[in-house]
Amino acid sequence: MNIRPPQAEPRSDIIDSLRALAARGARVRELADEIVARLDVKSMREYMLPVLWYFMKAFCLPLPRVLPIREWIGTEDDAEIDALILPEIEKSKDKWNTRPTPDTEPALSRAGMT
């Protein structure tokens, strides 16, 4: 028997906020801080995985593209991480800029917009 656990869904308010911030030109630190603030996590160990996961989900990026964030967390080298991650976010913009969040998808589907 092959039983799969249910898939966790990201919070649509966080996804929407990250996408809005990125569309306005936010840097990686601002995006990561937004995740941490909304999840109310206290330590780096607690927020490492959620930050990676939300970057993947919000910007339709595969794990290898967001993994540099793991090495950056806890440092002050924003220029280097921005140079690595922001172009990836921009390259995938056509996927995430029009992609519905879990809360809006059913309504869009009923309206014939997906």
Short mmCIF file of N, CA and C in Angstrom, two decimals:
data_model
loop_
_atom_site.label_atom_id
_atom_site.label_comp_id
_atom_site.label_asym_id
_atom_site.label_seq_id
_atom_site.Cartn_x
_atom_site.Cartn_y
_atom_site.Cartn_z
N MET A 1 0.84 -1.17 0.00
CA MET A 1 0.00 0.00 0.00
C MET A 1 0.89 1.24 0.00
N ASN A 2 0.58 2.17 -0.88
CA ASN A 2 1.35 3.39 -1.00
C ASN A 2 0.48 4.57 -0.58
N ILE A 3 0.67 5.04 0.63
CA ILE A 3 -0.13 6.15 1.16
C ILE A 3 0.74 7.40 1.15
N ARG A 4 0.23 8.44 0.53
CA ARG A 4 0.96 9.71 0.48
C ARG A 4 0.32 10.69 1.44
N PRO A 5 1.13 11.40 2.21
CA PRO A 5 0.56 12.41 3.11
C PRO A 5 -0.03 13.56 2.29
N PRO A 6 -0.97 14.28 2.86
CA PRO A 6 -1.54 15.43 2.14
C PRO A 6 -0.48 16.49 1.89
N GLN A 7 -0.60 17.18 0.77
CA GLN A 7 0.32 18.25 0.43
C GLN A 7 -0.04 19.52 1.18
N ALA A 8 0.93 20.14 1.79
CA ALA A 8 0.70 21.42 2.46
C ALA A 8 0.55 22.50 1.41
N GLU A 9 -0.28 23.45 1.68
CA GLU A 9 -0.49 24.58 0.78
C GLU A 9 0.09 25.84 1.43
N PRO A 10 0.77 26.65 0.64
CA PRO A 10 1.28 27.90 1.19
C PRO A 10 0.13 28.86 1.48
N ARG A 11 0.37 29.76 2.40
CA ARG A 11 -0.64 30.78 2.71
C ARG A 11 -0.72 31.76 1.55
N SER A 12 -1.91 31.95 1.03
CA SER A 12 -2.07 32.83 -0.13
C SER A 12 -1.75 34.28 0.20
N ASP A 13 -1.98 34.71 1.44
CA ASP A 13 -1.65 36.09 1.79
C ASP A 13 -0.15 36.35 1.70
N ILE A 14 0.64 35.35 2.05
CA ILE A 14 2.09 35.50 1.96
C ILE A 14 2.53 35.48 0.51
N ILE A 15 1.98 34.55 -0.27
CA ILE A 15 2.31 34.48 -1.70
C ILE A 15 1.97 35.80 -2.38
N ASP A 16 0.77 36.31 -2.14
CA ASP A 16 0.34 37.57 -2.75
C ASP A 16 1.25 38.72 -2.35
N SER A 17 1.60 38.77 -1.08
CA SER A 17 2.48 39.85 -0.60
C SER A 17 3.86 39.77 -1.23
N LEU A 18 4.43 38.56 -1.31
CA LEU A 18 5.75 38.40 -1.92
C LEU A 18 5.73 38.81 -3.39
N ARG A 19 4.70 38.42 -4.10
CA ARG A 19 4.60 38.77 -5.52
C ARG A 19 4.45 40.27 -5.70
N ALA A 20 3.66 40.90 -4.86
CA ALA A 20 3.49 42.36 -4.94
C ALA A 20 4.80 43.07 -4.65
N LEU A 21 5.50 42.62 -3.62
CA LEU A 21 6.79 43.21 -3.29
C LEU A 21 7.79 43.04 -4.42
N ALA A 22 7.85 41.85 -4.98
CA ALA A 22 8.79 41.58 -6.08
C ALA A 22 8.44 42.43 -7.30
N ALA A 23 7.17 42.58 -7.59
CA ALA A 23 6.75 43.40 -8.73
C ALA A 23 7.17 44.86 -8.55
N ARG A 24 7.30 45.29 -7.29
CA ARG A 24 7.74 46.66 -7.00
C ARG A 24 9.26 46.77 -6.87
N GLY A 25 9.97 45.65 -7.06
CA GLY A 25 11.43 45.70 -7.04
C GLY A 25 12.08 45.40 -5.71
N ALA A 26 11.39 44.71 -4.82
CA ALA A 26 11.96 44.38 -3.51
C ALA A 26 13.20 43.51 -3.66
N ARG A 27 14.10 43.65 -2.72
CA ARG A 27 15.32 42.84 -2.66
C ARG A 27 15.04 41.55 -1.89
N VAL A 28 15.97 40.62 -1.96
CA VAL A 28 15.79 39.31 -1.33
C VAL A 28 15.58 39.46 0.17
N ARG A 29 16.33 40.32 0.83
CA ARG A 29 16.18 40.48 2.28
C ARG A 29 14.76 40.93 2.63
N GLU A 30 14.22 41.87 1.88
CA GLU A 30 12.87 42.35 2.15
C GLU A 30 11.85 41.22 1.97
N LEU A 31 12.05 40.40 0.94
CA LEU A 31 11.15 39.27 0.70
C LEU A 31 11.25 38.25 1.83
N ALA A 32 12.48 37.92 2.23
CA ALA A 32 12.68 36.96 3.32
C ALA A 32 12.11 37.50 4.63
N ASP A 33 12.33 38.78 4.89
CA ASP A 33 11.80 39.39 6.12
C ASP A 33 10.28 39.34 6.14
N GLU A 34 9.65 39.50 4.99
CA GLU A 34 8.20 39.43 4.90
C GLU A 34 7.70 38.04 5.31
N ILE A 35 8.37 37.01 4.84
CA ILE A 35 7.99 35.64 5.19
C ILE A 35 8.13 35.43 6.69
N VAL A 36 9.27 35.81 7.23
CA VAL A 36 9.56 35.63 8.65
C VAL A 36 8.54 36.38 9.51
N ALA A 37 8.23 37.61 9.13
CA ALA A 37 7.28 38.41 9.92
C ALA A 37 5.89 37.80 9.89
N ARG A 38 5.45 37.36 8.74
CA ARG A 38 4.09 36.81 8.63
C ARG A 38 3.95 35.45 9.31
N LEU A 39 5.03 34.69 9.33
CA LEU A 39 4.98 33.38 10.00
C LEU A 39 5.30 33.48 11.48
N ASP A 40 5.81 34.65 11.90
CA ASP A 40 6.15 34.89 13.30
C ASP A 40 7.09 33.83 13.86
N VAL A 41 8.15 33.56 13.11
CA VAL A 41 9.15 32.60 13.58
C VAL A 41 10.27 33.36 14.30
N LYS A 42 10.93 32.67 15.19
CA LYS A 42 11.88 33.34 16.08
C LYS A 42 13.35 33.09 15.75
N SER A 43 13.68 31.94 15.20
CA SER A 43 15.10 31.64 14.99
C SER A 43 15.38 31.27 13.54
N MET A 44 16.64 31.42 13.15
CA MET A 44 17.05 31.08 11.80
C MET A 44 16.73 29.63 11.46
N ARG A 45 16.94 28.75 12.43
CA ARG A 45 16.66 27.34 12.20
C ARG A 45 15.19 27.10 11.87
N GLU A 46 14.33 27.88 12.49
CA GLU A 46 12.89 27.76 12.25
C GLU A 46 12.48 28.26 10.87
N TYR A 47 13.13 29.31 10.37
CA TYR A 47 12.63 29.91 9.15
C TYR A 47 13.38 29.53 7.89
N MET A 48 14.44 28.78 7.96
CA MET A 48 15.20 28.40 6.77
C MET A 48 14.31 27.70 5.73
N LEU A 49 13.65 26.63 6.12
CA LEU A 49 12.83 25.87 5.18
C LEU A 49 11.61 26.67 4.69
N PRO A 50 10.88 27.35 5.57
CA PRO A 50 9.76 28.15 5.06
C PRO A 50 10.19 29.22 4.06
N VAL A 51 11.33 29.85 4.29
CA VAL A 51 11.79 30.88 3.36
C VAL A 51 12.06 30.26 1.99
N LEU A 52 12.78 29.15 1.97
CA LEU A 52 13.05 28.48 0.69
C LEU A 52 11.74 28.06 0.02
N TRP A 53 10.85 27.46 0.80
CA TRP A 53 9.59 26.96 0.26
C TRP A 53 8.74 28.09 -0.33
N TYR A 54 8.64 29.21 0.39
CA TYR A 54 7.84 30.32 -0.11
C TYR A 54 8.47 30.97 -1.35
N PHE A 55 9.77 31.05 -1.42
CA PHE A 55 10.41 31.57 -2.63
C PHE A 55 10.08 30.65 -3.82
N MET A 56 10.13 29.34 -3.60
CA MET A 56 9.80 28.38 -4.66
C MET A 56 8.35 28.55 -5.10
N LYS A 57 7.43 28.59 -4.14
CA LYS A 57 6.01 28.65 -4.45
C LYS A 57 5.59 30.00 -5.04
N ALA A 58 6.06 31.08 -4.47
CA ALA A 58 5.65 32.41 -4.93
C ALA A 58 6.16 32.73 -6.32
N PHE A 59 7.38 32.25 -6.62
CA PHE A 59 8.03 32.66 -7.87
C PHE A 59 8.25 31.51 -8.85
N CYS A 60 7.61 30.37 -8.58
CA CYS A 60 7.66 29.22 -9.49
C CYS A 60 9.10 28.82 -9.81
N LEU A 61 9.92 28.75 -8.78
CA LEU A 61 11.33 28.42 -8.94
C LEU A 61 11.62 27.03 -8.40
N PRO A 62 12.50 26.28 -9.05
CA PRO A 62 12.89 24.97 -8.51
C PRO A 62 13.86 25.15 -7.34
N LEU A 63 13.94 24.14 -6.52
CA LEU A 63 14.80 24.19 -5.33
C LEU A 63 16.25 24.59 -5.64
N PRO A 64 16.88 24.05 -6.69
CA PRO A 64 18.28 24.46 -6.94
C PRO A 64 18.45 25.96 -7.15
N ARG A 65 17.42 26.63 -7.65
CA ARG A 65 17.52 28.09 -7.88
C ARG A 65 17.44 28.90 -6.58
N VAL A 66 16.75 28.37 -5.57
CA VAL A 66 16.61 29.12 -4.32
C VAL A 66 17.60 28.68 -3.24
N LEU A 67 18.30 27.59 -3.46
CA LEU A 67 19.24 27.10 -2.44
C LEU A 67 20.32 28.09 -2.01
N PRO A 68 20.78 29.00 -2.87
CA PRO A 68 21.76 29.98 -2.38
C PRO A 68 21.26 30.79 -1.18
N ILE A 69 19.94 30.90 -1.04
CA ILE A 69 19.38 31.63 0.11
C ILE A 69 19.80 30.95 1.40
N ARG A 70 19.90 29.64 1.39
CA ARG A 70 20.30 28.88 2.58
C ARG A 70 21.67 29.34 3.08
N GLU A 71 22.58 29.58 2.17
CA GLU A 71 23.93 30.02 2.55
C GLU A 71 23.97 31.49 2.95
N TRP A 72 23.04 32.27 2.43
CA TRP A 72 23.02 33.70 2.68
C TRP A 72 22.40 34.05 4.03
N ILE A 73 21.39 33.29 4.46
CA ILE A 73 20.69 33.62 5.71
C ILE A 73 21.70 33.72 6.85
N GLY A 74 21.64 34.81 7.56
CA GLY A 74 22.55 35.05 8.68
C GLY A 74 23.76 35.88 8.29
N THR A 75 23.87 36.24 7.00
CA THR A 75 24.99 37.08 6.56
C THR A 75 24.47 38.47 6.23
N GLU A 76 25.36 39.34 5.87
CA GLU A 76 25.00 40.70 5.46
C GLU A 76 25.30 40.95 3.99
N ASP A 77 25.62 39.91 3.23
CA ASP A 77 26.03 40.05 1.83
C ASP A 77 24.81 40.07 0.91
N ASP A 78 24.06 41.15 0.98
CA ASP A 78 22.84 41.25 0.19
C ASP A 78 23.11 41.39 -1.30
N ALA A 79 24.17 42.05 -1.68
CA ALA A 79 24.45 42.27 -3.10
C ALA A 79 24.63 40.93 -3.83
N GLU A 80 25.33 40.01 -3.21
CA GLU A 80 25.57 38.72 -3.86
C GLU A 80 24.27 37.91 -4.00
N ILE A 81 23.46 37.85 -2.95
CA ILE A 81 22.23 37.07 -3.04
C ILE A 81 21.24 37.73 -3.99
N ASP A 82 21.19 39.05 -3.99
CA ASP A 82 20.32 39.75 -4.94
C ASP A 82 20.74 39.43 -6.38
N ALA A 83 22.05 39.40 -6.62
CA ALA A 83 22.56 39.11 -7.97
C ALA A 83 22.21 37.68 -8.41
N LEU A 84 22.09 36.78 -7.46
CA LEU A 84 21.75 35.39 -7.80
C LEU A 84 20.24 35.15 -7.93
N ILE A 85 19.47 35.69 -7.00
CA ILE A 85 18.04 35.35 -6.91
C ILE A 85 17.14 36.28 -7.71
N LEU A 86 17.40 37.58 -7.68
CA LEU A 86 16.49 38.51 -8.37
C LEU A 86 16.38 38.25 -9.87
N PRO A 87 17.48 37.91 -10.57
CA PRO A 87 17.31 37.57 -12.00
C PRO A 87 16.45 36.31 -12.21
N GLU A 88 16.52 35.37 -11.29
CA GLU A 88 15.70 34.16 -11.39
C GLU A 88 14.22 34.50 -11.20
N ILE A 89 13.94 35.38 -10.25
CA ILE A 89 12.56 35.82 -10.03
C ILE A 89 12.05 36.54 -11.28
N GLU A 90 12.87 37.39 -11.84
CA GLU A 90 12.48 38.13 -13.05
C GLU A 90 12.25 37.19 -14.23
N LYS A 91 13.12 36.19 -14.40
CA LYS A 91 12.98 35.23 -15.51
C LYS A 91 11.68 34.45 -15.43
N SER A 92 11.20 34.19 -14.22
CA SER A 92 9.97 33.40 -14.07
C SER A 92 8.73 34.27 -13.93
N LYS A 93 8.88 35.57 -14.12
CA LYS A 93 7.78 36.51 -13.89
C LYS A 93 6.54 36.18 -14.71
N ASP A 94 6.70 35.69 -15.92
CA ASP A 94 5.53 35.36 -16.74
C ASP A 94 4.72 34.22 -16.12
N LYS A 95 5.34 33.41 -15.27
CA LYS A 95 4.63 32.32 -14.59
C LYS A 95 3.91 32.81 -13.34
N TRP A 96 4.57 33.62 -12.53
CA TRP A 96 3.99 34.00 -11.25
C TRP A 96 3.18 35.28 -11.28
N ASN A 97 3.41 36.14 -12.24
CA ASN A 97 2.71 37.41 -12.26
C ASN A 97 1.23 37.27 -12.58
N THR A 98 0.85 36.16 -13.21
CA THR A 98 -0.55 35.96 -13.55
C THR A 98 -1.11 34.70 -12.91
N ARG A 99 -0.31 34.02 -12.11
CA ARG A 99 -0.72 32.75 -11.51
C ARG A 99 -1.63 32.99 -10.31
N PRO A 100 -2.82 32.37 -10.29
CA PRO A 100 -3.71 32.56 -9.14
C PRO A 100 -3.16 31.88 -7.89
N THR A 101 -3.47 32.45 -6.74
CA THR A 101 -3.12 31.83 -5.48
C THR A 101 -4.20 30.82 -5.13
N PRO A 102 -3.96 29.91 -4.19
CA PRO A 102 -4.96 28.89 -3.86
C PRO A 102 -6.33 29.46 -3.51
N ASP A 103 -6.39 30.62 -2.86
CA ASP A 103 -7.68 31.22 -2.48
C ASP A 103 -8.44 31.79 -3.66
N THR A 104 -7.72 32.28 -4.68
CA THR A 104 -8.39 32.92 -5.81
C THR A 104 -8.66 31.96 -6.95
N GLU A 105 -7.98 30.84 -7.00
CA GLU A 105 -8.11 29.91 -8.12
C GLU A 105 -9.53 29.41 -8.35
N PRO A 106 -10.28 28.96 -7.32
CA PRO A 106 -11.64 28.49 -7.58
C PRO A 106 -12.55 29.56 -8.17
N ALA A 107 -12.44 30.78 -7.68
CA ALA A 107 -13.27 31.87 -8.19
C ALA A 107 -12.92 32.17 -9.64
N LEU A 108 -11.64 32.17 -9.95
CA LEU A 108 -11.22 32.43 -11.32
C LEU A 108 -11.68 31.32 -12.26
N SER A 109 -11.65 30.09 -11.77
CA SER A 109 -12.08 28.95 -12.56
C SER A 109 -13.57 29.06 -12.88
N ARG A 110 -14.36 29.41 -11.87
CA ARG A 110 -15.80 29.55 -12.09
C ARG A 110 -16.11 30.68 -13.08
N ALA A 111 -15.24 31.68 -13.08
CA ALA A 111 -15.45 32.81 -13.99
C ALA A 111 -14.87 32.54 -15.37
N GLY A 112 -14.27 31.34 -15.57
CA GLY A 112 -13.69 31.01 -16.85
C GLY A 112 -12.38 31.70 -17.15
N MET A 113 -11.64 32.09 -16.08
CA MET A 113 -10.41 32.84 -16.26
C MET A 113 -9.16 32.02 -16.08
N THR A 114 -9.25 30.70 -15.89
CA THR A 114 -8.03 29.88 -15.77
C THR A 114 -7.96 28.88 -16.87
#
